[in-house]
GROMACS .gro file of C-alpha atoms in nm:
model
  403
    1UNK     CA    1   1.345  -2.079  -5.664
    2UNK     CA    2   1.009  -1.946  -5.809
    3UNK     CA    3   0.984  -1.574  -5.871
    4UNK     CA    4   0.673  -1.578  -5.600
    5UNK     CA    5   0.782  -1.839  -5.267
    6UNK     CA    6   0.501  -2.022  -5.127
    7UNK     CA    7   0.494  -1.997  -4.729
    8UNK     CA    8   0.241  -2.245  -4.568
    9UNK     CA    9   0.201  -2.190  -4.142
   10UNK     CA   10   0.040  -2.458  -3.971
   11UNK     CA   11  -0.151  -2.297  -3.631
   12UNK     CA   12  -0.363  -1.956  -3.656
   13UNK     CA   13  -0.254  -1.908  -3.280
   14UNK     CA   14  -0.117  -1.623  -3.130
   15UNK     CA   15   0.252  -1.710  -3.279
   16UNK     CA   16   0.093  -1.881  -3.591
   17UNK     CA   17  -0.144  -1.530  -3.700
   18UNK     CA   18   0.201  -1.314  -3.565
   19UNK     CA   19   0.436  -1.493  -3.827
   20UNK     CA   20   0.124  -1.492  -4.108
   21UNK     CA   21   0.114  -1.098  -4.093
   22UNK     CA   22   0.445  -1.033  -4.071
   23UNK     CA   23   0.530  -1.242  -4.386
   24UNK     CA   24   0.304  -1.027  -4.584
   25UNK     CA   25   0.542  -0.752  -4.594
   26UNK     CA   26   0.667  -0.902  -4.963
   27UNK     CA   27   0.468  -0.881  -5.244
   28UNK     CA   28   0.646  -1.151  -5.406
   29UNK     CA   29   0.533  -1.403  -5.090
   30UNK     CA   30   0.202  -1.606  -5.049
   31UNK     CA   31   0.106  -1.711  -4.741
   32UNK     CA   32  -0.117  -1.986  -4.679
   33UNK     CA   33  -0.250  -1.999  -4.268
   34UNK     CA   34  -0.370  -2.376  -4.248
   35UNK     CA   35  -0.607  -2.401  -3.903
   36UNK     CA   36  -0.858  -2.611  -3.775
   37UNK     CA   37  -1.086  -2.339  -3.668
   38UNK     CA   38  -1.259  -2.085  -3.846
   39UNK     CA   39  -1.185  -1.841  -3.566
   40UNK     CA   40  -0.901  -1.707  -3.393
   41UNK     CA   41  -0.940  -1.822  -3.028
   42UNK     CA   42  -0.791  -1.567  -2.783
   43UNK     CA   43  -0.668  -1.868  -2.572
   44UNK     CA   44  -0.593  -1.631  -2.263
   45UNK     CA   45  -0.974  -1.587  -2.204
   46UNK     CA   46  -1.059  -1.949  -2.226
   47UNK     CA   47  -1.109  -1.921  -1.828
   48UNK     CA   48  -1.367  -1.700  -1.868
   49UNK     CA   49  -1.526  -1.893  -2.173
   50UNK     CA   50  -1.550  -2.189  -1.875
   51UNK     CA   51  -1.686  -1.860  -1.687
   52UNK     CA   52  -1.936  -1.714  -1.906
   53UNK     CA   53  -1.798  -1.407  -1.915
   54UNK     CA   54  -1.651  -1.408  -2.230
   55UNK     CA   55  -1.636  -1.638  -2.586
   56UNK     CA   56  -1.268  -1.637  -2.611
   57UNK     CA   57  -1.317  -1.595  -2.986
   58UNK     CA   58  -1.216  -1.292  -3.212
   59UNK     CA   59  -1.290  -1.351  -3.605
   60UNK     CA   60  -0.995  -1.390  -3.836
   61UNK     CA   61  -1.058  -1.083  -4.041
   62UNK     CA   62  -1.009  -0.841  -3.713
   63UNK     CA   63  -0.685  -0.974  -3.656
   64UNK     CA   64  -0.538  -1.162  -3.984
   65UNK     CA   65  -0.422  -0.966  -4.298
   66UNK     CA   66  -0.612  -0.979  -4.573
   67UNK     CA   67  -0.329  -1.136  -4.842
   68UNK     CA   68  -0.297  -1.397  -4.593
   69UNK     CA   69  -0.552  -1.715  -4.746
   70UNK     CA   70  -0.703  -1.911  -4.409
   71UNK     CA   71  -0.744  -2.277  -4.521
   72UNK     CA   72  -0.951  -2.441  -4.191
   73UNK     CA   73  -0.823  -2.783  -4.219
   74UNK     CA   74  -0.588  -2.986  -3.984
   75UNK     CA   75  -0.245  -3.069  -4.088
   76UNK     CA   76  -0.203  -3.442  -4.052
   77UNK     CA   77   0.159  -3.542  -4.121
   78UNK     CA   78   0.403  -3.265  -4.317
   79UNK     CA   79   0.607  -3.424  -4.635
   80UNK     CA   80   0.935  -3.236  -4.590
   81UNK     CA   81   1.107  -3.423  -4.889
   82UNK     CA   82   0.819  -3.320  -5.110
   83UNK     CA   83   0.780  -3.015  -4.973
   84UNK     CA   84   0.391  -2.996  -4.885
   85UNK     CA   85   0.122  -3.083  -4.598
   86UNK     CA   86  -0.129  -3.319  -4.579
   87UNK     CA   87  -0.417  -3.191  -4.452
   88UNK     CA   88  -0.684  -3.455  -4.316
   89UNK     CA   89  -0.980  -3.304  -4.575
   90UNK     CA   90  -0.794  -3.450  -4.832
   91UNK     CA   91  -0.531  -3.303  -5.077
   92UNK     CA   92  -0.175  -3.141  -5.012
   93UNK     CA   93  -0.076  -2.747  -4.954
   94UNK     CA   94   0.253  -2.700  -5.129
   95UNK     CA   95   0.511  -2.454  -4.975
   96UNK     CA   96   0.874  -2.318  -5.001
   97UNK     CA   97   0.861  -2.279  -4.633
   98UNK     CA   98   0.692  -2.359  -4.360
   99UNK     CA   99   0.623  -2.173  -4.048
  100UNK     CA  100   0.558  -2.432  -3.782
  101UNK     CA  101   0.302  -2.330  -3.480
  102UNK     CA  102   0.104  -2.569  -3.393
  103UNK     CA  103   0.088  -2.464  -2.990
  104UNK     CA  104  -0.025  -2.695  -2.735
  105UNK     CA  105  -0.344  -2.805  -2.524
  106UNK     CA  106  -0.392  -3.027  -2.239
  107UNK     CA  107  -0.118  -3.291  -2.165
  108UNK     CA  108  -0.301  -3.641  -2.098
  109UNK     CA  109  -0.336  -3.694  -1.720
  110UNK     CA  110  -0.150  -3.985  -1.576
  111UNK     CA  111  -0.351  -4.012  -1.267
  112UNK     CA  112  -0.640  -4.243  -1.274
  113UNK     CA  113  -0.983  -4.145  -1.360
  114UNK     CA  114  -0.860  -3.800  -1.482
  115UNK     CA  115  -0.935  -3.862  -1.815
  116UNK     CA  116  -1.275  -4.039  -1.806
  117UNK     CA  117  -1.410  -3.801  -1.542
  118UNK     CA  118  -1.231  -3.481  -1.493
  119UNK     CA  119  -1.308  -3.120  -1.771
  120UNK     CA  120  -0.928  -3.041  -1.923
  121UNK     CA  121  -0.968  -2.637  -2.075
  122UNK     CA  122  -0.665  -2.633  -2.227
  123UNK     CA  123  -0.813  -2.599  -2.590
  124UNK     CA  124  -1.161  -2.416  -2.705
  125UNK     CA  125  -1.324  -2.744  -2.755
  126UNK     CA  126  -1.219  -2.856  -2.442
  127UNK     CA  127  -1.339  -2.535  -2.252
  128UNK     CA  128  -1.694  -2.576  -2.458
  129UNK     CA  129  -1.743  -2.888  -2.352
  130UNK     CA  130  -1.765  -2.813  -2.000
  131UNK     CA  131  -1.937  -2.455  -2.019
  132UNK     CA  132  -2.278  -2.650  -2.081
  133UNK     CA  133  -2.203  -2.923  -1.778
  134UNK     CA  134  -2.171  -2.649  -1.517
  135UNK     CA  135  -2.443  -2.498  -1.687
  136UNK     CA  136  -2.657  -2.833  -1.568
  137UNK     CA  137  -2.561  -2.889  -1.238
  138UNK     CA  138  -2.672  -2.692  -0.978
  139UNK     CA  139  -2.545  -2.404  -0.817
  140UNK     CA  140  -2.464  -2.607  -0.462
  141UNK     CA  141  -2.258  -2.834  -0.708
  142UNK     CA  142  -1.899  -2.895  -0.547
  143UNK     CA  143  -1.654  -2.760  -0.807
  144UNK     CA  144  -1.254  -2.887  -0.741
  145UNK     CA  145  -1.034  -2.702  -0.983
  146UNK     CA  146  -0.710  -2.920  -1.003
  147UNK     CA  147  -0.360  -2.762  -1.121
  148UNK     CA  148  -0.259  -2.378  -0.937
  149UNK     CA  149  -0.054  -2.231  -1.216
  150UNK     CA  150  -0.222  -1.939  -1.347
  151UNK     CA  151  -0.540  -2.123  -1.561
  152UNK     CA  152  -0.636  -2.314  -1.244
  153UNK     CA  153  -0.592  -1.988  -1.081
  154UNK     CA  154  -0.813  -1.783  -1.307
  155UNK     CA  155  -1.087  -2.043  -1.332
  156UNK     CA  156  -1.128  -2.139  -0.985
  157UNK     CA  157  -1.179  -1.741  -0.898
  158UNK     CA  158  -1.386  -1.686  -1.195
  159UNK     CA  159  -1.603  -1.972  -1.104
  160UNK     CA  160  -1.634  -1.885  -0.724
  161UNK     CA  161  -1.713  -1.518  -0.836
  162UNK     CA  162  -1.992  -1.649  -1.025
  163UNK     CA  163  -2.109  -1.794  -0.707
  164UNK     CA  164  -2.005  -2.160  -0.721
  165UNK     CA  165  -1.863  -2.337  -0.438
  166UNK     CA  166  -1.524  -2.392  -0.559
  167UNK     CA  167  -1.202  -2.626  -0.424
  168UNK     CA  168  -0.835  -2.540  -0.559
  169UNK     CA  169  -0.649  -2.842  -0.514
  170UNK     CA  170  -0.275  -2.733  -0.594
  171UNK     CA  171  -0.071  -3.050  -0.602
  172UNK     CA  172   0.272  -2.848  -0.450
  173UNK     CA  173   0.183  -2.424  -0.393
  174UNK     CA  174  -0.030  -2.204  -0.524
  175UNK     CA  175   0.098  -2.036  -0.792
  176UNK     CA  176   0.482  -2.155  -0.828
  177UNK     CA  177   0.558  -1.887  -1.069
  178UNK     CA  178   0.469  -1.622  -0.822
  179UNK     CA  179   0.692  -1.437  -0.546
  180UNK     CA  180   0.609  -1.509  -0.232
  181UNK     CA  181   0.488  -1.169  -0.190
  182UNK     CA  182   0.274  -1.203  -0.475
  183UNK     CA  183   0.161  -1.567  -0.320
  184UNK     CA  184  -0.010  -1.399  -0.043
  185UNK     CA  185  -0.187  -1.169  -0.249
  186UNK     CA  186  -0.357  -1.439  -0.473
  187UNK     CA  187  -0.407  -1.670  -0.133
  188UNK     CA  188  -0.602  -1.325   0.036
  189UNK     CA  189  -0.831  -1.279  -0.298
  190UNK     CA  190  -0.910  -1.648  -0.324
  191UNK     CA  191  -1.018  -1.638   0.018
  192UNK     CA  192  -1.243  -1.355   0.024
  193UNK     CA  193  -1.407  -1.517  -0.318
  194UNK     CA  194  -1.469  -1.809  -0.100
  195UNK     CA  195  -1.226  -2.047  -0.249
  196UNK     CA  196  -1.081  -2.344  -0.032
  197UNK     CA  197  -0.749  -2.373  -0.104
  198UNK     CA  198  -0.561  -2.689  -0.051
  199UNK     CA  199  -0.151  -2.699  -0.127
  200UNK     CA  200   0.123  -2.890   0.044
  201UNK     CA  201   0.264  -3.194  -0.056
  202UNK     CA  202  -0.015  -3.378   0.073
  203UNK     CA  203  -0.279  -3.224  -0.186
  204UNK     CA  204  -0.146  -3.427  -0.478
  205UNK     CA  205  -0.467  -3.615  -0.688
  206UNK     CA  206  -0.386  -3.954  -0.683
  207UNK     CA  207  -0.749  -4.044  -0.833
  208UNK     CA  208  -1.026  -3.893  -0.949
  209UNK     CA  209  -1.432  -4.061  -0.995
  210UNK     CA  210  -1.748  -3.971  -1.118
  211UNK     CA  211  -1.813  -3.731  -0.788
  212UNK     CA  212  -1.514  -3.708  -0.615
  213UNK     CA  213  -1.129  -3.656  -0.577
  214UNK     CA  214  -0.881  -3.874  -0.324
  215UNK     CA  215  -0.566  -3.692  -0.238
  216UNK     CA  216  -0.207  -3.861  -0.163
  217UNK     CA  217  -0.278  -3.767   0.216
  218UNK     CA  218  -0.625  -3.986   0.226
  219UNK     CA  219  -0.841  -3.714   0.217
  220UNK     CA  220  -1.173  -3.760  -0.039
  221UNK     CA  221  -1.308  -3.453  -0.166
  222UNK     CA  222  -1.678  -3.443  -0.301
  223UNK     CA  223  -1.676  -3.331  -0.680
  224UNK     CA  224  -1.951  -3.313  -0.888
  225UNK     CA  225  -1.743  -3.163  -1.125
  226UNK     CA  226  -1.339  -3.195  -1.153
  227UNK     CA  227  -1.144  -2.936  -1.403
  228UNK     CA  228  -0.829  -3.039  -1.489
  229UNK     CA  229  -0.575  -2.743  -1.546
  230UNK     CA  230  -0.269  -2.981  -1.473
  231UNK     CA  231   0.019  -2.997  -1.769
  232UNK     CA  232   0.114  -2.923  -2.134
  233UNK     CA  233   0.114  -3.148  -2.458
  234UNK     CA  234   0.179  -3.051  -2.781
  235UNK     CA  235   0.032  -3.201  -3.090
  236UNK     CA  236   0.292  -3.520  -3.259
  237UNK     CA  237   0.274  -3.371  -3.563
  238UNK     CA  238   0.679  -3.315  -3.580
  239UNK     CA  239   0.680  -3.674  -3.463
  240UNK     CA  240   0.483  -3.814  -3.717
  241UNK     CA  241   0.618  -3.624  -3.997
  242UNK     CA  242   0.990  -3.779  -3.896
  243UNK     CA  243   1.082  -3.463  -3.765
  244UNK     CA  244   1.354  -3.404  -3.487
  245UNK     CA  245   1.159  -3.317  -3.168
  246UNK     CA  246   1.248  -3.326  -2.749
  247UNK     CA  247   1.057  -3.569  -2.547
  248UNK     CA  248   0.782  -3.324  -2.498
  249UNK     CA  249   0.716  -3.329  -2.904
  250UNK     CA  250   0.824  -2.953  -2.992
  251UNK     CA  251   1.017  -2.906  -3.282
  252UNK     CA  252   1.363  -2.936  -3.215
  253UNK     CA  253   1.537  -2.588  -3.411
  254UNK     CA  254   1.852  -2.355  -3.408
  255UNK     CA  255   1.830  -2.029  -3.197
  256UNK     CA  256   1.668  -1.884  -3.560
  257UNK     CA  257   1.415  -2.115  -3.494
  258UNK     CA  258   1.545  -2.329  -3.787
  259UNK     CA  259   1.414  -2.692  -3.782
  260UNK     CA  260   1.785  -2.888  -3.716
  261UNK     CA  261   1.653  -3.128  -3.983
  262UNK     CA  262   1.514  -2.885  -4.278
  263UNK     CA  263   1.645  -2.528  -4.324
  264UNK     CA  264   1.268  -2.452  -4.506
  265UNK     CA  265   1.111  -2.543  -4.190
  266UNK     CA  266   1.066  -2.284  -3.896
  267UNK     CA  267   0.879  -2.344  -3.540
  268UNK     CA  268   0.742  -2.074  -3.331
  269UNK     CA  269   0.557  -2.071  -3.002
  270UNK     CA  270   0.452  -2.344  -2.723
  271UNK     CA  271   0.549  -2.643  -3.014
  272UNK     CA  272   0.912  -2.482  -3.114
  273UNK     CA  273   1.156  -2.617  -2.872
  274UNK     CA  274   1.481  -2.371  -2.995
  275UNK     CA  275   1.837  -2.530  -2.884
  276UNK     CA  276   1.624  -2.754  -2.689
  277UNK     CA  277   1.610  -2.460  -2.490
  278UNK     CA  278   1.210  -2.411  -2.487
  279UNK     CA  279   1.037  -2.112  -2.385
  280UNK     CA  280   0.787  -2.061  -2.098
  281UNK     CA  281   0.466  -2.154  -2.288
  282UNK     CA  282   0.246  -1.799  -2.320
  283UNK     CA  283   0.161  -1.586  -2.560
  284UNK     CA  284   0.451  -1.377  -2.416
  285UNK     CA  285   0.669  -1.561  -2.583
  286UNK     CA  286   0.427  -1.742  -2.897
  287UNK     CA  287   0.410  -1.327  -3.017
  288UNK     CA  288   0.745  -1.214  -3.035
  289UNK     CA  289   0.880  -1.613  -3.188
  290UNK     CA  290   0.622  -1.555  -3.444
  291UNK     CA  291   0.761  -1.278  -3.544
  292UNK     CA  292   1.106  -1.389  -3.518
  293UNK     CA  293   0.974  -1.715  -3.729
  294UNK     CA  294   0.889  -1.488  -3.989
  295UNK     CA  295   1.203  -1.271  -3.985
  296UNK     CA  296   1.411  -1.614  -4.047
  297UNK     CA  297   1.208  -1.703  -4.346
  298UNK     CA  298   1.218  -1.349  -4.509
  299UNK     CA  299   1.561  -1.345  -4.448
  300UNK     CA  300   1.611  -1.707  -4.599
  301UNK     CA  301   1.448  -1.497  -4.913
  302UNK     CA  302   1.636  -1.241  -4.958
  303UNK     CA  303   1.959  -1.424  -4.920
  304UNK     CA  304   2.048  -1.282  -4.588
  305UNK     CA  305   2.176  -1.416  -4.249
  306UNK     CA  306   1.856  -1.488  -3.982
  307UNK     CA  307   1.900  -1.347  -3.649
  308UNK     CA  308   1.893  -1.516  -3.346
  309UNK     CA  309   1.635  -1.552  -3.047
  310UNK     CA  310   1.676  -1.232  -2.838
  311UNK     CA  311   1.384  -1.298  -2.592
  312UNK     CA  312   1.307  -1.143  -2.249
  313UNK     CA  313   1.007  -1.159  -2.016
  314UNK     CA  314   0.856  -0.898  -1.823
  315UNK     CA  315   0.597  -1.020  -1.620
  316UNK     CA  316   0.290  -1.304  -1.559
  317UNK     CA  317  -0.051  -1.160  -1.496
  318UNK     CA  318  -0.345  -1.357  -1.374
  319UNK     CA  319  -0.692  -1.250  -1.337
  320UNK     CA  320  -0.864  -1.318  -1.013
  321UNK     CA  321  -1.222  -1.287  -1.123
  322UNK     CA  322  -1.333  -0.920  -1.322
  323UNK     CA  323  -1.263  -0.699  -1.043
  324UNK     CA  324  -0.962  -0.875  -0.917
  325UNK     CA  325  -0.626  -0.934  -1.071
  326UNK     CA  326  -0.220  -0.931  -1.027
  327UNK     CA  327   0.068  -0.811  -1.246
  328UNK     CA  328   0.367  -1.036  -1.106
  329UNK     CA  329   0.687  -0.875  -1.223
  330UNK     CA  330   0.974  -1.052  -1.354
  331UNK     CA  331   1.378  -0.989  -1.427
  332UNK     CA  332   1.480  -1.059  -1.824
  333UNK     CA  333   1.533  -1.429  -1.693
  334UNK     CA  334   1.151  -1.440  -1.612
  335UNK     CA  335   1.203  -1.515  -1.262
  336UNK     CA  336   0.928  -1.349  -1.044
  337UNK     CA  337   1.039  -1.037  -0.838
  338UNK     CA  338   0.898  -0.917  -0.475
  339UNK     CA  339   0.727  -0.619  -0.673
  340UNK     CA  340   0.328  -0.684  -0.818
  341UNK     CA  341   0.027  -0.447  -0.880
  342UNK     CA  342  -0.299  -0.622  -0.731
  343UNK     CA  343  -0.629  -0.560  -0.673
  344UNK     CA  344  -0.854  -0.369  -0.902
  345UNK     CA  345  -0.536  -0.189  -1.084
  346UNK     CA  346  -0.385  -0.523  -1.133
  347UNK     CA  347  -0.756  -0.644  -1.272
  348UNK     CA  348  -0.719  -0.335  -1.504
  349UNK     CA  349  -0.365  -0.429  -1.605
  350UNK     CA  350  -0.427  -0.785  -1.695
  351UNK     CA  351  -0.774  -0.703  -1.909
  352UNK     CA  352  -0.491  -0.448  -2.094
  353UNK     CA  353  -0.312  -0.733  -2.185
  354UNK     CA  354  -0.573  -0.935  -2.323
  355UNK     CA  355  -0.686  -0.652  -2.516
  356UNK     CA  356  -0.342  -0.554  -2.609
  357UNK     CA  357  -0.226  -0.912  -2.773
  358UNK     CA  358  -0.555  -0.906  -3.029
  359UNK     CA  359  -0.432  -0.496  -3.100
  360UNK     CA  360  -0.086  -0.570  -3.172
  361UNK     CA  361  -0.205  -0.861  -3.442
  362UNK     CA  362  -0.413  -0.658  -3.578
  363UNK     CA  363  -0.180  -0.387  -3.602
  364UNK     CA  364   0.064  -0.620  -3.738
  365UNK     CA  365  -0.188  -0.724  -4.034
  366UNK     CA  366  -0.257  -0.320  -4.118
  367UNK     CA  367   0.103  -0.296  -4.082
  368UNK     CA  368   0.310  -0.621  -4.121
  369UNK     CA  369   0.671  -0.502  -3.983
  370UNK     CA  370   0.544  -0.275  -3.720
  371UNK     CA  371   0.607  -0.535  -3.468
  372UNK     CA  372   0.905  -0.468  -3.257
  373UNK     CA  373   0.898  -0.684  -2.931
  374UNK     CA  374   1.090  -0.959  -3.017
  375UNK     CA  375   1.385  -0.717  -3.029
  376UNK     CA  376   1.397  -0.571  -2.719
  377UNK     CA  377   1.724  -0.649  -2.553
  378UNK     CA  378   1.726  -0.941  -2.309
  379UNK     CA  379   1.893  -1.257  -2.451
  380UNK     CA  380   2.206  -1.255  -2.217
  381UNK     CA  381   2.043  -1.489  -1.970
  382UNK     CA  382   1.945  -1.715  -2.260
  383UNK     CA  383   2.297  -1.671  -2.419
  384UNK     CA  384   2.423  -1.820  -2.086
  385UNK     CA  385   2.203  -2.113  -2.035
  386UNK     CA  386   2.293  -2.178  -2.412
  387UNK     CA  387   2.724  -2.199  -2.308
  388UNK     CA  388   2.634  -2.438  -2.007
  389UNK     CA  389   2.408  -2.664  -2.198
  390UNK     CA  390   2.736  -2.693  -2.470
  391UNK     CA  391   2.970  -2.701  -2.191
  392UNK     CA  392   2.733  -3.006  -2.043
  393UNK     CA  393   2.640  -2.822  -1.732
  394UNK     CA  394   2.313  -2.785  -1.762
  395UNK     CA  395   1.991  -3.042  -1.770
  396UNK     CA  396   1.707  -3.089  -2.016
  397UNK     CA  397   1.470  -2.813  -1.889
  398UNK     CA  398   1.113  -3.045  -1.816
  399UNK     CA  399   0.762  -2.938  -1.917
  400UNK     CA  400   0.572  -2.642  -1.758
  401UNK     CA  401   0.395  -2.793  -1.404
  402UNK     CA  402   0.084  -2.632  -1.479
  403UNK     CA  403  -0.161  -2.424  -1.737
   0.00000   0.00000   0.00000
């Protein structure tokens, strides 16, 4: 190997910027973050982008280290034989290794009309494209959020707050993540915002037009304008780069996040699926695998043995508008427990968060190794779903239900 190693990441994303810092602990390393953006979107606030309330953007420089070269590009297919990455500006980025973190956006919807007439969020562009159409129509305008994970959550009570007359159409419950104690809390907030919300098997889209939505129980709802919060897709850049990948499209690695194809290739975050094992896509997780990501490939360096994924959850937190919020507590196997903090602490706790994630990247690029999350002790749940999957007992795990 060369006396300096080449490290290309693809995705300056919360795992992506996490693994970039990190690496710069060696002098002897170059990193090379390859993004399509020129900005670090705080993905997290993209609700309140749709909102107005925030831009969901944070510049590069306030939370990437400095010996860390941004190329804004996109990656279109990686050449793992010749080592390098094709970016679609022309021209090639060699590497040693690469740190793979693509992340994920909106999955395509399957139900008709969804895609010609409803606003997905799930990406920057995506929630820019519909700030200025709610900016047009008029404050009367019927508003049907679709999808009750925590995004469809967070939008339809940041819309509502802003006075909009809002529907949450949940498909199933609200909020299947939550505790049923924790349920009722969300259900009382969205109801004092004014939110209508409709759950139960029977409030499943089966089609969506130009100004309204028809449920599976016959019910048409007027919509002048539909947001779409429902599913996950990753990019097919694995796919199209012959790369191993689950039917989803994430890498397919080891638990050190090593691609089971090429040891010089590493995944982290909502594209890495490790063991075919995949995390709960959140930043929760993206943080502490880009630092793990980045621990395997200076390890790979120095000649030593990569750890293995030791990752625990705490917690979801969802914002119901900016004076209203809940911290849903979880065991280390990320189920959600009967204990929450709502109301204006639990507002107070989730805008910590947000705030948090940009301070510990930051911190990371003044101090690449300070990072110590991703080994807090917690892997024994994972460590069992690992033996049943060898021992055949358990089933592919399928994609998250909502954003």
């Amino acid at each position: 190997m060369n006396e300096n190693t080449d490290v290309v990441v693809i995705g300056g994303g919360y795992a992506g910027v996490m693994a970039a810092n990190r690496l710069t602990q060696r002098g002897d390393v170059t990193v090379t973050l390859v993004n399509p953006r020129p900005d670090f979107v705080h993905r997290i606030r993209l609700h309140q982008l749709v909102g107005g309330t925030d831009t969901a953007v944070v510049g590069y420089r306030e939370v990437l280290a400095e010996g860390v070269r941004l190329v804004v590009d996109s990656v279109t297919r990686i050449d793992s034989a010749g080592r390098a990455v094709e970016l679609a500006g022309g021209g090639t980025v060699g590497y040693d290794y690469l740190v793979y973190a693509v992340g994920s956006g909106s999955a395509d919807p399957s139900v008709p009309g969804a895609a010609e007439f409803a606003y997905p969020i799930g990406t920057f562009e995506e929630a820019g494209r519909l700030r200025p159409v709610l900016d047009a129509a008029p404050a009367t305008a019927a508003v049907t959020v679709v999808g009750a994970g925590p995004t469809g959550i967070e939008t339809a009570a940041e819309l509502s707050e802003a006075g909009r007359a809002v529907t949450l159409v949940c498909g199933g419950v609200l909020g299947p993540y939550l505790h049923p104690r924790g349920r009722r809390s969300v259900a009382k907030r969205l109801a004092k915002l004014g939110v209508t919300v409709l759950d139960g098997p029977g409030a499943k889209v089966t089609a969506v037009t130009r100004d309204a939505v028809r449920l599976a129980d016959g019910r048409t709802l007027s919509s002048e304008v539909t947001i779409w919060t429902v599913g996950f897709g990753v990019p097919d850049l694995a796919v199209r780069s012959g790369l191993s990948a689950d039917a989803l499209g994430r890498l397919l690695t080891d638990e050190t996040l090593t691609s089971v194809d090429d040891v010089r290739i590493i995944a982290a975050g909502d594209s890495a699926a490790p063991s075919g094992l995949p995390l709960r896509m959140s930043c929760q997780a993206a943080m502490p695998m880009g630092a793990r990501a980045a621990d395997t490939v200076l390890a790979r360096i120095a000649g030593e043995r990569p750890e293995t994924l030791n990752q625990s959850f705490a917690a979801q937190c969802i914002s119901l508008g900016r004076a209203d919020g809940i911290f849903q507590f979880a065991n280390r196997a990320d189920v959600a427990v009967w204990f929450n903090i709502d109301g204006r602490l639990g507002a107070k706790l989730k805008e910590a968060v947000c705030t948090g994630v940009v301070k510990h990247l930051a911190d990371e690029a003044g101090k690449p190794g300070a990072y110590r999350l991703h080994r807090v002790s917690g892997g024994a749940t994972r460590q069992r779903l690992l033996q049943a999957k060898q021992a055949g007992q358990a089933e592919e795990p399928v994609a998250v239900a909502a954003l």
